[in-house]
Coordinates of C-alpha atoms in Angstrom, one line a residue:
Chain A
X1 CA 37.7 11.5 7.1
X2 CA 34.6 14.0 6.9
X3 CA 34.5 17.5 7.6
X4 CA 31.9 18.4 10.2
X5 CA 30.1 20.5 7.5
X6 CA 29.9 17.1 5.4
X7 CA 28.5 15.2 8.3
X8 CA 25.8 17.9 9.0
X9 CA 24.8 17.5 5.5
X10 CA 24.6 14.0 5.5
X11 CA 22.4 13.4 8.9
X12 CA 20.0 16.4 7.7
X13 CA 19.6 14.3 4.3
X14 CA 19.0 11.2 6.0
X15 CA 16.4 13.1 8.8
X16 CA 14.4 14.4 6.0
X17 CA 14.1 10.3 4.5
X18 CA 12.7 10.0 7.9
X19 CA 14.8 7.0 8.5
X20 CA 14.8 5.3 12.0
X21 CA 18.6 4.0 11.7
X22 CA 21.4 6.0 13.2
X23 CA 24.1 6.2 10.1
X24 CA 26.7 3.4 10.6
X25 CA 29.9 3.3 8.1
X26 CA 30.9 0.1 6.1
X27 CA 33.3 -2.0 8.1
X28 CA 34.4 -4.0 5.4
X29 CA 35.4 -4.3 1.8
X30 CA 32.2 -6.0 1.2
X31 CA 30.0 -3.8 2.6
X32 CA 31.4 -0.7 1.0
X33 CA 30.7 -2.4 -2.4
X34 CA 27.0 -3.1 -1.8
X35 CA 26.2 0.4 -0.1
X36 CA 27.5 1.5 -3.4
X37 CA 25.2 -1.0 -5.4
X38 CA 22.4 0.3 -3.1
X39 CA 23.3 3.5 -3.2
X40 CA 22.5 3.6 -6.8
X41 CA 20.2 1.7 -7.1
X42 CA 18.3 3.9 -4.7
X43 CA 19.6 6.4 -5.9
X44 CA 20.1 8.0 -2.5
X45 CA 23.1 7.9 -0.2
X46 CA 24.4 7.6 2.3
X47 CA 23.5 4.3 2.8
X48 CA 24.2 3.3 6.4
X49 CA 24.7 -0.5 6.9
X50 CA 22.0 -0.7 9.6
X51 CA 19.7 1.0 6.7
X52 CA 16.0 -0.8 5.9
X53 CA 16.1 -1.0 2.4
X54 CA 12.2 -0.2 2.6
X55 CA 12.7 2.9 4.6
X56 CA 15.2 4.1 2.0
X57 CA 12.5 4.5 -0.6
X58 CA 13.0 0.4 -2.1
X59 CA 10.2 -1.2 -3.2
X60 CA 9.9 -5.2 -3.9
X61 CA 10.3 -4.0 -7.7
X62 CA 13.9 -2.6 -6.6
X63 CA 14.8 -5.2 -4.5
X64 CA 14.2 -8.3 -6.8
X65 CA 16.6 -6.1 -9.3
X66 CA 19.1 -5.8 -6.5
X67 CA 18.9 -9.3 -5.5
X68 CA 20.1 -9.9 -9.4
X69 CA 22.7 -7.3 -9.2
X70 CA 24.4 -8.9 -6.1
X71 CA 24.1 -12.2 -8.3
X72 CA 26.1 -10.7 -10.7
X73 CA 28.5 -8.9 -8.9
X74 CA 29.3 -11.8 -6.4
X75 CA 28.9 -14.8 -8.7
X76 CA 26.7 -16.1 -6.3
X77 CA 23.0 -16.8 -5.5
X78 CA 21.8 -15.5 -2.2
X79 CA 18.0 -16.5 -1.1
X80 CA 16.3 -13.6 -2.2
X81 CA 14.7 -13.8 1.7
X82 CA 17.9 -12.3 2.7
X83 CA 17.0 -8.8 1.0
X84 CA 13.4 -9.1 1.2
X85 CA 13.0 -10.2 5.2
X86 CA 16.2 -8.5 6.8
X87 CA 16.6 -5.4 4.2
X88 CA 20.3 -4.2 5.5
X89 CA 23.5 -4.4 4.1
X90 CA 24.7 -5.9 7.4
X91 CA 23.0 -8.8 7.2
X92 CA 22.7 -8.8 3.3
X93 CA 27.0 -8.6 3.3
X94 CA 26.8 -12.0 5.6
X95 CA 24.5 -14.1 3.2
X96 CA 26.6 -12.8 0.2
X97 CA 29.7 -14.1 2.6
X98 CA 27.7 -17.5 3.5
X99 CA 26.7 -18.1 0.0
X100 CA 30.7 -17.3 -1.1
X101 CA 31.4 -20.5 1.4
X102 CA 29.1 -22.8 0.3
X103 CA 29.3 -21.8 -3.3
X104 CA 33.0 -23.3 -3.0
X105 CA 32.2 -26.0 -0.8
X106 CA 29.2 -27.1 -3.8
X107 CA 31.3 -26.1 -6.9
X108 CA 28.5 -26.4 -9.6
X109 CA 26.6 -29.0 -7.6
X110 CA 23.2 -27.2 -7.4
X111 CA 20.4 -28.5 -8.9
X112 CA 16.9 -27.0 -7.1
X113 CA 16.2 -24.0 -6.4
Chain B
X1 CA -34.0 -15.3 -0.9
X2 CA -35.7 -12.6 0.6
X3 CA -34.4 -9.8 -0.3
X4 CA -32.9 -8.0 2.6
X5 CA -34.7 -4.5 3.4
X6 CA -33.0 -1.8 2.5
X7 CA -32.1 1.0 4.7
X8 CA -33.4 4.3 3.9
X9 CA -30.7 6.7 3.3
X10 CA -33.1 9.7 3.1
X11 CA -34.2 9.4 6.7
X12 CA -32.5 11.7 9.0
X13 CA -29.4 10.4 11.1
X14 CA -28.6 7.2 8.1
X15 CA -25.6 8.0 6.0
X16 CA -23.9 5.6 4.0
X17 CA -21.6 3.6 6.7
X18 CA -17.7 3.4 6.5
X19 CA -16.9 1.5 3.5
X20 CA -13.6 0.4 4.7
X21 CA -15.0 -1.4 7.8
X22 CA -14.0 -4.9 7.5
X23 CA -17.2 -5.0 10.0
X24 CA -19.5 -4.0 7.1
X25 CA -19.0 -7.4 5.5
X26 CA -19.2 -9.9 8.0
X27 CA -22.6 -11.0 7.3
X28 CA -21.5 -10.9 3.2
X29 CA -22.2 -8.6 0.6
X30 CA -23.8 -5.5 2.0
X31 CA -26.8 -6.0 -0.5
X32 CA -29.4 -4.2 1.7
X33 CA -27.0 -1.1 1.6
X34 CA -25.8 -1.3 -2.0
X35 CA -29.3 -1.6 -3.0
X36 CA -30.0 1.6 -1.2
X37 CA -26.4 3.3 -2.5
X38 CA -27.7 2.3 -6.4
X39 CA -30.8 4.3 -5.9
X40 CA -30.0 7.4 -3.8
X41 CA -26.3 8.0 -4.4
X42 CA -24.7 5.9 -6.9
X43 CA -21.6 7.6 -7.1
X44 CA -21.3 8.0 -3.0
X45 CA -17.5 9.7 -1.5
X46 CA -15.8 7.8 1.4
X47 CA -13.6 10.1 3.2
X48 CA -10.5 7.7 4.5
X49 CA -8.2 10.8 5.6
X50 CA -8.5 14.4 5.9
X51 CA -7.4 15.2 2.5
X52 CA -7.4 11.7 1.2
X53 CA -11.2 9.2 0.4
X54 CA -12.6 7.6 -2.9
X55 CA -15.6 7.7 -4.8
X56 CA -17.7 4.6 -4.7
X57 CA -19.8 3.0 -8.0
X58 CA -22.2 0.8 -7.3
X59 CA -24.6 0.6 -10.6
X60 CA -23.3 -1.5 -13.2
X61 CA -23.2 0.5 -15.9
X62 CA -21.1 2.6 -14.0
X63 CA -18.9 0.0 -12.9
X64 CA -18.8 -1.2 -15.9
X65 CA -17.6 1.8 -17.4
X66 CA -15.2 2.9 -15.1
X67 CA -13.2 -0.5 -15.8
X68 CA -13.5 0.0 -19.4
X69 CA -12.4 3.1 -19.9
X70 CA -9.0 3.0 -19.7
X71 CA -8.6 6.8 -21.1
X72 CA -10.2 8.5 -18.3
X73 CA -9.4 5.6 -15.3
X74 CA -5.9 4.9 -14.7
X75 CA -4.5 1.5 -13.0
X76 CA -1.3 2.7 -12.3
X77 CA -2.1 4.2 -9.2
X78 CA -2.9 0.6 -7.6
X79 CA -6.6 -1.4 -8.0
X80 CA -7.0 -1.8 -4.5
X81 CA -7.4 0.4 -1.2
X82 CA -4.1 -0.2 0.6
X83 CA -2.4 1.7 -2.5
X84 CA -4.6 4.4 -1.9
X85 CA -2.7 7.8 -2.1
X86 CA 0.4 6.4 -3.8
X87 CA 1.7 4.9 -7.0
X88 CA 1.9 1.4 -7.7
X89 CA 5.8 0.5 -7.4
X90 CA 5.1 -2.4 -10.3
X91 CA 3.2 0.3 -12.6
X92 CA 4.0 -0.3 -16.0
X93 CA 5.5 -4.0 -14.9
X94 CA 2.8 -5.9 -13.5
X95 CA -0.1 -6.6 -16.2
X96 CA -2.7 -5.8 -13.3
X97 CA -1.1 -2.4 -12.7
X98 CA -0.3 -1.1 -16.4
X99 CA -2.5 0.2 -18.6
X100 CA -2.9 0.3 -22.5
X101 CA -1.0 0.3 -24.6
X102 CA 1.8 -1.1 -22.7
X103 CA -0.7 -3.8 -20.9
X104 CA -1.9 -5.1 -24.0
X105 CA 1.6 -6.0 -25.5
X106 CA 3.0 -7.3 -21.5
X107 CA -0.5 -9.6 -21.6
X108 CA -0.5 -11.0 -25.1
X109 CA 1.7 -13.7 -24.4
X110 CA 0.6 -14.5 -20.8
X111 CA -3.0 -14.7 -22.2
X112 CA -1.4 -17.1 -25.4
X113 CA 0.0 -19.2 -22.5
X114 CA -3.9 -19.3 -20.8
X115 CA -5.8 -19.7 -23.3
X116 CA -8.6 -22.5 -23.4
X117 CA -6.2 -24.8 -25.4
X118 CA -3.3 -24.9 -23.1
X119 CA -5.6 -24.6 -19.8
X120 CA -7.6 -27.9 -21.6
X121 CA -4.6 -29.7 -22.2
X122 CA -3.9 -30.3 -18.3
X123 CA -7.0 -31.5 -18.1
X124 CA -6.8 -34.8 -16.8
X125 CA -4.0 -34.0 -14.1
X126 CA -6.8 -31.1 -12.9
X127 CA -9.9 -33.6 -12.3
X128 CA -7.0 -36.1 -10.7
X129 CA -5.9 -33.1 -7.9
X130 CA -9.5 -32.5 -7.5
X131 CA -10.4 -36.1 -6.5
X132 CA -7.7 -35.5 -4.2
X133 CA -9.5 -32.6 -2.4
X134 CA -12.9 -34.0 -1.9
X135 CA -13.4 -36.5 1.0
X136 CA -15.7 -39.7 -0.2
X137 CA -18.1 -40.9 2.7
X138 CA -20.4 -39.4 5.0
X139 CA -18.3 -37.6 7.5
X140 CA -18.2 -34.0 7.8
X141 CA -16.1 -32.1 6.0
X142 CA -14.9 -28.4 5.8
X143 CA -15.7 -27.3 2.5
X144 CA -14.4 -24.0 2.3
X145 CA -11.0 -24.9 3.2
X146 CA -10.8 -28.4 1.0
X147 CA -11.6 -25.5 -1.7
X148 CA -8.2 -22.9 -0.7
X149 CA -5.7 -25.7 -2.8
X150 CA -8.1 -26.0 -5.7
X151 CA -6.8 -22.7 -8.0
X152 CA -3.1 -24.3 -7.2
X153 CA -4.1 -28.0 -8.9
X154 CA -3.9 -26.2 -12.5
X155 CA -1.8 -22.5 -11.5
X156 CA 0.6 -25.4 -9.4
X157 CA 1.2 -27.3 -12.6
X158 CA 1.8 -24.0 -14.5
X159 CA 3.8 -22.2 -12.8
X160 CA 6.2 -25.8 -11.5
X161 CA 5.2 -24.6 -7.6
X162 CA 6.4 -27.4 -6.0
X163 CA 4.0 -30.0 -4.2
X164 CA 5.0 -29.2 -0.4
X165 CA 5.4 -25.5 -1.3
X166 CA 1.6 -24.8 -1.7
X167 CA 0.0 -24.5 2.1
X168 CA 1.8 -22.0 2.8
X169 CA 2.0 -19.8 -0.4
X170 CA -1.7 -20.3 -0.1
X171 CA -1.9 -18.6 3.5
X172 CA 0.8 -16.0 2.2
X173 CA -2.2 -14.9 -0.5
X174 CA -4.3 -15.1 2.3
X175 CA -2.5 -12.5 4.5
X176 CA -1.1 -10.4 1.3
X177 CA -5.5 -9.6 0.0
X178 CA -7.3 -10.6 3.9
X179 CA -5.3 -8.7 6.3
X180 CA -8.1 -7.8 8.9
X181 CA -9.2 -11.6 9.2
X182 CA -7.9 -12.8 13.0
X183 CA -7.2 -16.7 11.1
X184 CA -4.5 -14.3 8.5
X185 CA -3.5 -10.8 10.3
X186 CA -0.6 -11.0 12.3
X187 CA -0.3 -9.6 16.0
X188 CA 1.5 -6.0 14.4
X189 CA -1.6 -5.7 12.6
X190 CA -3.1 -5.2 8.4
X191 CA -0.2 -3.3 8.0
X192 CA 2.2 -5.3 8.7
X193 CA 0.3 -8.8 7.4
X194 CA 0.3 -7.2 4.5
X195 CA 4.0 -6.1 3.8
X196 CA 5.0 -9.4 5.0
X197 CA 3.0 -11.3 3.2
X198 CA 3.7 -9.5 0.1
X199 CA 7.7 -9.5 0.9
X200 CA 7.6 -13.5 1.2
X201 CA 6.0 -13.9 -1.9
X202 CA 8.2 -11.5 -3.6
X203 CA 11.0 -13.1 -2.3
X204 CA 9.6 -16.6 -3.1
X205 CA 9.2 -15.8 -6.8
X206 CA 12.5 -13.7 -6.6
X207 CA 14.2 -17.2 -5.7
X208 CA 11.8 -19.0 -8.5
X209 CA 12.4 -16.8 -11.5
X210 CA 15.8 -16.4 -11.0
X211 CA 16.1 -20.5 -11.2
X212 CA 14.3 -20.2 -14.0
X213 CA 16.7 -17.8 -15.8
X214 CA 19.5 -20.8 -15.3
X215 CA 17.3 -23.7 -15.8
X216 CA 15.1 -23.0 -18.0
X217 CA 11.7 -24.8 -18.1
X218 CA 9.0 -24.8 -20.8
X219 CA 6.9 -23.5 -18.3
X220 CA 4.4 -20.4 -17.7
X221 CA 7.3 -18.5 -15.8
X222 CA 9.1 -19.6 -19.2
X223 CA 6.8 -17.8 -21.1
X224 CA 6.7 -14.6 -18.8
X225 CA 10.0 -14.9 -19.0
X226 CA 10.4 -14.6 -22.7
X227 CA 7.8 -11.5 -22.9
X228 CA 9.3 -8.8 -24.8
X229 CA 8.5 -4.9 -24.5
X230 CA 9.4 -2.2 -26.5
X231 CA 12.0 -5.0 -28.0
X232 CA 13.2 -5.9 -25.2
X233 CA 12.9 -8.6 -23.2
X234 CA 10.8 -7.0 -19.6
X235 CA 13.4 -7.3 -16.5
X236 CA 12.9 -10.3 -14.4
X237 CA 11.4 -8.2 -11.7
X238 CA 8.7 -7.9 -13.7
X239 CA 8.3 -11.5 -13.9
X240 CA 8.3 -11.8 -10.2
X241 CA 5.6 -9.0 -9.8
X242 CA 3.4 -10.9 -12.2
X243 CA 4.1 -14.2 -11.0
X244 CA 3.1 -12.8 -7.3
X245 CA -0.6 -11.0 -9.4
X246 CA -1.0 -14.3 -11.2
X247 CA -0.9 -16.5 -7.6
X248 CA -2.8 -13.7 -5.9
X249 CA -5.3 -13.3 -8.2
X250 CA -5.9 -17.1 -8.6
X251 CA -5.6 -18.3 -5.0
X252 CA -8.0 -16.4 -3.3
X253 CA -10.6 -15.8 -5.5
X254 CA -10.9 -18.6 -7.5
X255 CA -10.7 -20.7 -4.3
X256 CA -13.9 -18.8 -2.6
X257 CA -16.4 -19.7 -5.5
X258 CA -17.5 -23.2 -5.1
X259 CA -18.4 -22.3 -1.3
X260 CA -20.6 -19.4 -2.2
X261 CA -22.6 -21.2 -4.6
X262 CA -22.4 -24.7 -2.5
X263 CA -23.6 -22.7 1.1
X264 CA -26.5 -21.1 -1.5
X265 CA -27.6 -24.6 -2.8
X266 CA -27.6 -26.0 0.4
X267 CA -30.4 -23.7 1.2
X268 CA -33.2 -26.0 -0.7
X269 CA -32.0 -28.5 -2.2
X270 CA -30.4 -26.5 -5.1
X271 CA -27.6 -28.8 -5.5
X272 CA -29.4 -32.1 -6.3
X273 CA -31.4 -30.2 -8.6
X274 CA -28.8 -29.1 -10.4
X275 CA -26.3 -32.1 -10.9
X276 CA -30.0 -33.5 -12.5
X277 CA -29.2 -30.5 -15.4
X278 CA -25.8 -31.4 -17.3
X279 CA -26.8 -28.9 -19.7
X280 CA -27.1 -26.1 -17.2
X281 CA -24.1 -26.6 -15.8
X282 CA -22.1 -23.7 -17.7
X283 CA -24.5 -21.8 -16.6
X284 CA -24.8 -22.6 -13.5
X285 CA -21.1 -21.4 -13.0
X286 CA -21.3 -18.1 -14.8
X287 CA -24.7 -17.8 -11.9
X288 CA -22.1 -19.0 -9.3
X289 CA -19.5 -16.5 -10.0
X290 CA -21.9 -13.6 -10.2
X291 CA -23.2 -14.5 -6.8
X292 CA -20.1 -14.8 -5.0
X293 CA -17.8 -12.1 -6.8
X294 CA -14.8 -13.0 -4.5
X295 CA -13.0 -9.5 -5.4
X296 CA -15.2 -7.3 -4.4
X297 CA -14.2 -3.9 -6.1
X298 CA -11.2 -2.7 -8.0
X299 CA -9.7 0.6 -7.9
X300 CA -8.9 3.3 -10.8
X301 CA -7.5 6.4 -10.4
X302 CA -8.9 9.2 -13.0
X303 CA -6.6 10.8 -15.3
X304 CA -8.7 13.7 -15.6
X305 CA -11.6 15.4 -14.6
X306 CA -14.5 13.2 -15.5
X307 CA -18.7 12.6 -14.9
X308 CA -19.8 9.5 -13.2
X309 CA -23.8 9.4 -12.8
X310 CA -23.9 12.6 -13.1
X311 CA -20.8 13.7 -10.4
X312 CA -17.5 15.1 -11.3
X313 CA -14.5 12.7 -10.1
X314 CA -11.4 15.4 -10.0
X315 CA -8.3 14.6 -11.7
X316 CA -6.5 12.3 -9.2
X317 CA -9.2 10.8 -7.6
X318 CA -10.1 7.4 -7.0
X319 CA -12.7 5.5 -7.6
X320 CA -14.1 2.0 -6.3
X321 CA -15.6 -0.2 -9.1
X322 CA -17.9 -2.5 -6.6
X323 CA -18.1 -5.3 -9.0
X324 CA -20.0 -7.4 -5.8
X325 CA -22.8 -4.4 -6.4
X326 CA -23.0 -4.2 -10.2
X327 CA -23.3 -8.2 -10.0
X328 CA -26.9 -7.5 -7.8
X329 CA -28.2 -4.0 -10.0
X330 CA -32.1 -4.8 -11.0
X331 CA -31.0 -2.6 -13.8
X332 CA -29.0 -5.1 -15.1
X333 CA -30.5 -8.2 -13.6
X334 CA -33.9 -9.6 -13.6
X335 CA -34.3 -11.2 -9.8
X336 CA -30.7 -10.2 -8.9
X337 CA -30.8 -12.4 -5.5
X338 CA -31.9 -15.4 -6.8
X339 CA -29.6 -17.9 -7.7
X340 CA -30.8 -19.0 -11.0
X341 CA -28.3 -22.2 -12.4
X342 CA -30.4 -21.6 -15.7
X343 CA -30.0 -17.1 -16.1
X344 CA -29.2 -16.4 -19.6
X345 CA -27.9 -13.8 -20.2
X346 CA -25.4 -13.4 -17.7
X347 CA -22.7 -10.7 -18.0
X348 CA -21.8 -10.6 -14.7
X349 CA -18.6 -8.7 -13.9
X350 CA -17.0 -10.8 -11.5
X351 CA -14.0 -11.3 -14.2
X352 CA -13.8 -7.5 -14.3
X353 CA -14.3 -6.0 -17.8
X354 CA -11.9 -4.5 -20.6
X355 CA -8.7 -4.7 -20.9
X356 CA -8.1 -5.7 -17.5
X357 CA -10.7 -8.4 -17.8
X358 CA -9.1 -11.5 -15.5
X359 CA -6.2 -13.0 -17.7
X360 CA -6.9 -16.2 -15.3
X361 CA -10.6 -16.7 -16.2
X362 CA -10.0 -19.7 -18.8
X363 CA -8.1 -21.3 -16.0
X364 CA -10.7 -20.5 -13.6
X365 CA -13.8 -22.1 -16.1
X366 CA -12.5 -24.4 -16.1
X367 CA -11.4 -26.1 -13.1
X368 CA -14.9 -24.5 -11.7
X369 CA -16.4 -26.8 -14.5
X370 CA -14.5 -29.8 -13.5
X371 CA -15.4 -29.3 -9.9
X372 CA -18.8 -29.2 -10.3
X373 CA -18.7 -32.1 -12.5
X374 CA -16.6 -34.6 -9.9
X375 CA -19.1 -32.8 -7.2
X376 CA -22.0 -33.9 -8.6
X377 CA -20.7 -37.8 -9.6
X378 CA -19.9 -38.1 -6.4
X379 CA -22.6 -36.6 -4.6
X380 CA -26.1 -36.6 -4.8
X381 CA -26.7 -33.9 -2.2
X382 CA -24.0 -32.0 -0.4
X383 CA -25.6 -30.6 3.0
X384 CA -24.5 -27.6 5.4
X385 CA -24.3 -29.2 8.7
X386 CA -22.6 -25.9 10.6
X387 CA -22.2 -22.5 11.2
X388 CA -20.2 -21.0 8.1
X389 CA -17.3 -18.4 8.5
X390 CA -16.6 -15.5 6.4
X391 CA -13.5 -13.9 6.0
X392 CA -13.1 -10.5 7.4
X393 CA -12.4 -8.1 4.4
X394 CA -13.7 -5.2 2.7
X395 CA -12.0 -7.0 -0.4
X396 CA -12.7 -10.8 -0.3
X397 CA -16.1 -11.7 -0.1
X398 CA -16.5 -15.5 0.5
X399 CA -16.6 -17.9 3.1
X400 CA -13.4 -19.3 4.9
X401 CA -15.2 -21.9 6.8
X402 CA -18.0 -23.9 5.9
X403 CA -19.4 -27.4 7.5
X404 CA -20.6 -29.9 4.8
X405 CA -21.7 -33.2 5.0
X406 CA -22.1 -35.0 1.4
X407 CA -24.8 -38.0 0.7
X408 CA -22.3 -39.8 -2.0
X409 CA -23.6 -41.5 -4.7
X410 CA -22.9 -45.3 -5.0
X411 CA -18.9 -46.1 -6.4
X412 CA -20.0 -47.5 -9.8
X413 CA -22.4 -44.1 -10.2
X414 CA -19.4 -42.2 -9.2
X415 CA -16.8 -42.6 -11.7
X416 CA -19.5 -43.6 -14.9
X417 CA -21.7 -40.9 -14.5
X418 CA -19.5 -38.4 -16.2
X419 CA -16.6 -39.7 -18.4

């Protein structure tokens, strides 16, 4: 997929962030589409799904804009602990999955936050 | 109050001990040493890295100044020490964190929405979640921690926090400006209390504003909500970064008062003396905020090179405005120690001063005022009757612990005394 050259490049960006996550690929569809969101919204890349959101340079600022971006990009609301607590796009791509669920399962029946 | 003696920074081997130790405070204000600071080096440097430190103001002209002066001192660069060295992330967002002209168009209408008027209107709903703090009888009770929901019976009703929300957004404002106190820090230390604490929060008001954006609510996150800048309306994550400055700034300050001037009373017979002066009693807060100053300093950054008592501060630098020392200068205050209900005049700084002068402090009069007026209906002396604890902070000053006992007035008194 990558020429070696590209990988080099890529670890020796993401060694100079000082980042404590190995680089780990999107697995799924999902993923790949918030590691983009992410991506520019850090404006830094690659984003690795393991990534703390933190360590990539995010601040609470950035993240409560993210949290608004994934609302509008999924059509759902994900707790904004999800971002804030467990700052990957692993475990951010499951509440955006979870949220999908129930958001069907609720259809319009919210009321509270 | 005796004032405490002062150490002598002229003799040799006594320097001016680490201002960041949260050990320097635990017997309160370091008056003795701020005294000393005042006279002998008023504008003192506290390294806190190799290449890295602040300047310190004590005198409260100086102080004064430095938060005035919004053309040489800069609060972008965070107002307090754990921002040291970077730039505040909500610069330019948060009303705390911006300065002029941008701050004075973001705090218009978040100053509109707590102004006296508005704050007065909840009256009645304030003095009802205050009779729900204070315990009527003789048994002991702890003061200082009845006191840690009172900023939340007026900001609760503001903001919509819900009821069973509130303990723990109070501890979360605990950790986020207390992080060395053992009841608040967590076991992977102040660093980590305080990026915790401040994530929770942020997420919690992530979660609240963005319910406000469907729902709407004729509320004070309505209002921040509807703030515009430039033309524009501001992003919503500048609404969660203010609504996270206004709870901070409310919960643990305003909640330390009333202990600080309580524990002071209690030292001869203050209090009944004073709930015998209605008149004084607007005073008598202003004298109770002076003397416990809950924040003790703010920091400014300077924009460029500029002379504090007679020192250079570089471009860059920071600079501690100690408003806990300013509120104790002789220069400034005849009998500083004493804890006079009646002083007149009484600029004290504890609100801070200029354009950053504490958006909150309507709200903060006054509930202080209606406090003071349920405390003294419903007792006619309120004793210390144990060992009070501080918190442990270079930044809060104030008491999280303190043993009261109160000697209540009869019912009928209690309710007819003050309409």
């Amino acid at each position: 997929m990558s020429s070696p050259e590209t990988l080099h490049a890529r670890e020796a960006a993401r060694e100079d962030a000082g980042l404590s996550t190995a680089y780990a690929a999107p697995r799924t569809e999902l993923e790949e589409r918030l590691v983009q969101l992410w991506e520019a919204a850090l404006q830094f890349g690659p984003v690795g799904i393991a990534d703390d959101f933190f360590e990539l340079g995010g601040d609470s600022m950035l993240a409560a804009q993210v949290q608004l971006d994934v609302d509008l990009e999924f059509g759902v609301e994900i707790s904004a602990a999800a971002l804030f607590l467990s700052p990957t796009v692993a475990t951010l791509a499951e509440a955006v999955e979870d949220a999908v669920k129930t958001g069907r399962t609720e259809a319009g029946g919210r009321t509270g936050p | 109050m005796t004032p405490p003696r002062a150490p002598d920074l002229a003799a040799p081997g006594c320097a001016v001990p680490d201002l960041t130790d949260p050990d320097l405070y635990a017997d309160g204000h370091p008056l003795a040493l701020w005294r000393t600071m005042r006279a002998r080096t008023p504008l003192h440097w506290q390294p806190v890295a190799p290449d890295l430190g602040f300047w310190a103001a004590t005198r409260y002209a100086d102080v004064e100044r430095v938060l005035r002066d919004h053309e040489a001192f800069s609060s972008e660069h965070g107002t307090l020490l754990s921002l040291l060295g970077r730039r505040d992330p909500a610069a330019g967002h948060q009303l705390a964190a911006t300065d002029p002209p941008r701050h004075g168009r973001l705090r218009a209408p978040v100053h509109q929405a707590l102004r006296a008027g508005t704050v007065d209107a909840h009256r009645t709903e304030v003095r009802a979640g205050i009779r729900a703090l204070l315990p009527y009888g003789t048994e002991p009770f702890d003061f200082a921690a009845a006191m840690r929901a009172l900023p939340l019976v007026l900001l609760g009703v503001l903001m919509g926090l819900p009821e069973e929300d509130r303990p723990h957004l109070i501890h979360l404002a605990f950790m986020a400006s207390a992080e060395d106190d053992p009841d608040y820090r967590l076991p992977e230390g102040p660093r980590a209390t305080l990026q915790r604490a401040h994530r929770e929060l942020f997420a919690y008001f992530a979660d609240l504003v963005r319910d406000r954006v469907r729902r709407p609510r004729d509320d004070l996150v309505g209002v921040l909500l509807a703030q515009r800048r430039d033309g524009e309306r501001v992003p919503p994550s500048a609404v969660v970064s203010n609504c996270y400055s206004l709870l901070l700034g409310a919960v643990v300050s305003l909640s330390l008062v009333p202990a600080a001037a309580v524990r002071e009373l209690g030292r001869d017979g203050g209090f009944a003396r004073w709930a015998a002066r209605p008149d004084l009693l607007d005073s008598g807060i202003e004298e109770a905020l002076r003397w416990a100053t809950p924040g003790r300093y703010f920091m400014r950054t300077a924009k460029r090179p500029v002379h504090v008592a007679g020192t250079e501060v570089a471009e860059g630098q920071a600079v501690l405005a100690f408003l806990a020392a300013a509120n104790r200068d002789e220069r400034a205050f005849a009998e500083p120690d004493v804890f006079d209900v009646a002083r007149r005049p009484n600029r004290h700084l504890a609100f801070g001063a200029g354009h950053h002068y504490c958006v909150g402090s309507n709200m903060a009069r006054l509930t202080l005022r209606l406090l003071f007026e349920e405390l003294f209906a419903m007792y006619a002396s309120l004793d210390v009757v144990g060992e009070p604890v501080r918190v442990r902070s270079m930044f809060l000053g104030g008491y999280k612990a303190l043993p009261v006992r109160g000697r209540p007035r009869p019912k009928s008194q209690t309710r007819g005394g003050h309409p």
